[in-house]
Short mmCIF file of C-alpha atoms in Angstrom, two decimals:
data_model
loop_
_atom_site.label_atom_id
_atom_site.label_comp_id
_atom_site.label_asym_id
_atom_site.label_seq_id
_atom_site.Cartn_x
_atom_site.Cartn_y
_atom_site.Cartn_z
CA MET A 7 209.73 153.87 118.79
CA GLU A 8 213.32 154.02 117.92
CA PRO A 9 215.46 151.15 119.53
CA ALA A 10 217.72 152.09 122.69
CA PRO A 11 221.13 153.47 121.93
CA GLN A 12 222.38 150.29 123.60
CA THR A 13 220.31 147.98 121.54
CA SER A 14 221.47 149.61 118.37
CA ARG A 15 225.02 149.35 119.31
CA ARG A 16 224.51 145.65 120.07
CA ARG A 17 222.79 145.21 116.63
CA ILE A 18 225.81 146.99 114.82
CA ALA A 19 228.33 144.88 116.78
CA GLY A 20 226.41 141.76 115.73
CA ARG A 21 226.68 142.76 112.24
CA VAL A 22 230.34 143.66 112.40
CA SER A 23 231.02 140.15 114.29
CA SER A 24 229.15 138.17 111.66
CA LYS A 25 230.91 140.05 108.85
CA ILE A 26 234.46 139.35 110.32
CA LEU A 27 233.42 135.76 110.92
CA ASP A 28 232.34 135.57 107.21
CA GLU A 29 235.62 136.98 106.08
CA MET A 30 237.51 134.32 108.21
CA ARG A 31 235.41 131.47 106.84
CA PHE A 32 235.99 132.79 103.36
CA PHE A 33 239.75 133.17 103.80
CA ARG A 34 239.91 129.64 105.28
CA SER A 35 238.05 128.16 102.35
CA TRP A 36 240.47 129.88 99.98
CA VAL A 37 243.61 128.66 101.80
CA GLU A 38 242.16 125.03 101.62
CA SER A 39 240.96 125.30 98.00
CA PRO A 40 242.08 128.39 96.22
CA LEU A 41 241.07 127.22 92.87
CA LYS A 42 237.47 126.35 93.99
CA THR A 43 236.91 129.58 96.15
CA GLY A 44 238.77 132.04 93.94
CA ALA A 45 238.64 134.99 96.31
CA VAL A 46 239.84 135.58 99.89
CA SER A 47 236.59 137.46 100.92
CA PRO A 48 233.03 137.48 99.94
CA SER A 49 231.51 139.79 97.35
CA GLY A 50 230.82 143.35 98.57
CA PRO A 51 227.29 144.66 98.88
CA ALA A 52 227.41 146.75 95.71
CA LEU A 53 228.66 143.86 93.70
CA ALA A 54 226.01 141.52 95.03
CA ALA A 55 223.32 143.95 94.41
CA MET A 56 224.35 144.52 90.63
CA MET A 57 224.27 140.62 90.17
CA ALA A 58 220.72 140.45 91.83
CA ARG A 59 219.54 143.19 89.50
CA HIS A 60 220.48 141.19 86.39
CA ALA A 61 218.42 138.01 87.62
CA GLU A 62 214.90 137.93 85.93
CA PRO A 63 212.38 136.87 88.61
CA ASP A 64 209.51 137.64 86.43
CA ARG A 65 210.41 134.66 84.29
CA GLU A 66 208.70 131.34 85.50
CA GLY A 67 211.11 128.65 86.99
CA PRO A 68 213.87 128.41 89.44
CA ILE A 69 216.81 130.70 90.07
CA VAL A 70 220.09 128.94 90.56
CA GLU A 71 222.95 130.57 92.38
CA LEU A 72 226.47 128.92 91.83
CA GLY A 73 229.13 129.43 94.45
CA PRO A 74 227.05 131.24 97.08
CA GLY A 75 229.77 131.02 99.75
CA THR A 76 228.48 132.68 102.88
CA GLY A 77 225.50 134.12 100.89
CA VAL A 78 226.04 137.60 100.32
CA VAL A 79 224.57 137.46 96.80
CA THR A 80 221.71 135.33 98.17
CA ALA A 81 220.90 137.93 100.57
CA ALA A 82 220.75 140.41 97.49
CA LEU A 83 218.50 138.10 95.66
CA ALA A 84 216.23 137.92 98.56
CA LYS A 85 216.26 141.60 99.25
CA ARG A 86 215.26 142.03 95.71
CA GLY A 87 211.95 140.28 96.53
CA ILE A 88 212.76 136.80 95.10
CA PRO A 89 211.24 134.12 97.34
CA LEU A 90 213.69 131.83 99.08
CA ARG A 91 211.64 128.77 97.71
CA ARG A 92 212.58 129.83 94.30
CA LEU A 93 216.45 129.74 94.97
CA ILE A 94 218.51 126.66 94.37
CA LEU A 95 222.01 127.15 95.93
CA VAL A 96 224.94 124.96 94.62
CA GLU A 97 227.83 125.17 96.84
CA PHE A 98 230.86 122.56 97.23
CA ASN A 99 231.98 123.59 100.69
CA PRO A 100 230.08 121.54 103.42
CA ALA A 101 230.58 124.18 106.06
CA PHE A 102 229.26 127.00 103.82
CA CYS A 103 226.22 124.56 102.91
CA LYS A 104 225.40 124.39 106.61
CA LEU A 105 225.63 128.03 107.12
CA LEU A 106 223.41 128.79 103.99
CA ARG A 107 220.55 126.30 105.33
CA THR A 108 220.72 128.22 108.61
CA ARG A 109 220.65 131.92 107.12
CA PHE A 110 218.15 131.06 104.05
CA PRO A 111 215.56 128.47 105.31
CA GLY A 112 213.24 127.75 102.48
CA ALA A 113 215.95 127.78 99.82
CA THR A 114 217.13 124.47 98.32
CA VAL A 115 220.89 124.06 99.11
CA ILE A 116 222.71 121.46 97.09
CA GLU A 117 226.31 120.37 98.17
CA GLY A 118 227.71 119.50 94.90
CA ASP A 119 229.92 120.42 91.78
CA ALA A 120 228.55 123.60 90.00
CA TYR A 121 230.88 122.92 87.17
CA ALA A 122 228.98 119.54 86.42
CA LEU A 123 225.64 121.51 86.85
CA GLY A 124 223.38 119.35 84.81
CA ASP A 125 224.33 116.25 86.79
CA THR A 126 224.37 118.11 90.08
CA LEU A 127 220.94 119.43 89.64
CA LYS A 128 219.34 116.16 88.31
CA GLY A 129 220.94 114.14 90.91
CA ALA A 130 219.57 116.38 93.78
CA LEU A 131 216.23 117.53 92.28
CA GLY A 132 215.34 114.56 89.95
CA ASP A 133 212.50 115.52 87.50
CA ARG A 134 212.39 118.97 88.86
CA ALA A 135 215.91 119.70 87.37
CA GLU A 136 214.08 119.19 83.64
CA ARG A 137 212.29 122.57 84.34
CA PRO A 138 213.88 125.60 82.47
CA LEU A 139 215.59 127.93 84.83
CA ALA A 140 214.61 131.53 85.05
CA SER A 141 218.29 132.89 85.85
CA ILE A 142 221.54 131.44 86.78
CA VAL A 143 223.73 133.84 89.12
CA SER A 144 227.28 132.68 89.41
CA SER A 145 230.35 133.61 91.61
CA LEU A 146 232.43 130.73 90.28
CA PRO A 147 236.12 131.64 89.66
CA LEU A 148 235.94 130.95 86.18
CA PHE A 149 239.39 132.34 85.43
CA SER A 150 240.89 129.51 87.44
CA ARG A 151 239.74 126.99 84.54
CA PRO A 152 241.06 126.54 81.06
CA PRO A 153 239.34 128.42 78.35
CA ALA A 154 237.60 125.49 76.99
CA ALA A 155 236.27 124.49 80.65
CA ARG A 156 234.99 127.91 81.00
CA ARG A 157 233.21 127.79 77.60
CA GLU A 158 231.80 124.52 78.69
CA MET A 159 230.39 125.88 81.74
CA VAL A 160 228.64 128.86 80.19
CA ASP A 161 227.13 126.32 77.46
CA ILE A 162 225.72 123.97 80.10
CA GLY A 163 224.22 126.90 81.99
CA LEU A 164 222.63 128.29 79.00
CA SER A 165 221.22 124.97 77.86
CA LEU A 166 219.37 124.78 81.28
CA LEU A 167 218.08 128.08 80.87
CA ALA A 168 214.86 129.25 79.30
CA PRO A 169 215.28 130.95 76.02
CA GLY A 170 216.59 134.35 76.63
CA ALA A 171 217.20 133.87 80.27
CA PRO A 172 220.49 135.24 81.69
CA PHE A 173 223.60 133.44 82.98
CA VAL A 174 225.10 136.11 85.36
CA GLN A 175 228.73 136.05 86.08
CA PHE A 176 231.16 138.40 87.93
CA SER A 177 234.82 138.86 87.48
CA TYR A 178 237.66 141.20 88.23
CA ALA A 179 239.15 141.04 84.84
CA LEU A 180 238.93 143.55 81.83
CA VAL A 181 237.64 140.72 79.59
CA PRO A 182 234.76 138.29 79.77
CA PRO A 183 235.63 135.15 81.22
CA VAL A 184 234.12 133.55 78.11
CA PRO A 185 234.05 135.79 74.87
CA PRO A 186 230.81 135.78 72.92
CA GLN A 187 230.30 132.95 70.24
CA SER A 188 228.71 134.03 67.03
CA GLY A 189 225.49 132.17 66.54
CA ARG A 190 225.71 130.59 69.90
CA PHE A 191 225.51 133.16 72.69
CA ASP A 192 225.89 137.03 73.42
CA VAL A 193 227.44 138.79 76.39
CA ASP A 194 226.66 142.08 77.87
CA LYS A 195 228.38 143.75 80.75
CA SER A 196 227.73 146.18 83.65
CA SER A 197 229.65 149.22 84.54
CA TRP A 198 232.79 148.66 86.96
CA ILE A 199 231.76 148.28 90.47
CA VAL A 200 234.59 150.42 91.87
CA ASN A 201 233.51 150.26 95.44
CA ASN A 202 234.07 146.68 95.43
CA PHE A 203 237.44 145.37 96.52
CA PRO A 204 239.01 144.71 94.03
CA PRO A 205 236.77 146.57 91.54
CA ALA A 206 234.65 144.14 89.51
CA ARG A 207 232.00 143.97 86.75
CA VAL A 208 229.16 141.75 85.81
CA TRP A 209 228.86 139.90 82.71
CA ILE A 210 225.48 138.73 81.30
CA TYR A 211 225.31 135.81 78.87
CA ARG A 212 222.29 134.80 76.80
CA ARG A 213 221.74 132.35 74.08
CA SER A 214 222.01 133.88 70.67
CA GLU A 215 218.73 134.74 68.98
CA ASP A 216 220.30 133.83 65.70
CA PRO A 217 218.15 130.93 64.05
CA ALA A 218 221.39 129.30 63.34
CA ALA A 219 222.33 128.99 66.99
#
């Protein structure tokens, strides 16, 4: 039986209200820490779905999301069928952490510095941090960092991943946040997500298969 029109209207109004609140939360976080938040609003659903599509849940191990914010990409990962118990969400904003724990019970939410990912995971998870990761999905504003710091971020992430596993990163730029490094890591890219505002694309980093890597 279909829900009554009034019930449907309430559900739609609730979703709209939640979206507006998330926009306000994100904008406030951006005003307070523009270099850490990096965007004035959450990723759109098309971009979130594209990022989730490049995660690899068939691999063993946890899937780490960096900078989940209000959980748009987290919801896309869950919609893809990834159990929340496999997700480790690393977020620096305490208010966002509280929201994520409410929205995604079962996921591990870590309030910490994603740019020091090895130390952050080890400090929060102990020996569990020694397990290779199946995927990293990142919404960090890498272009707010110097090139050397960006390269170090990708290097750290790839060192924590299982061989061949992806480090998934989005950006609004024409070029990758970190160019490929011969013998160290390669990068692939998605098509432009033009119905995101602003348009964005997804970059997929993997450790090089070169034996010299």
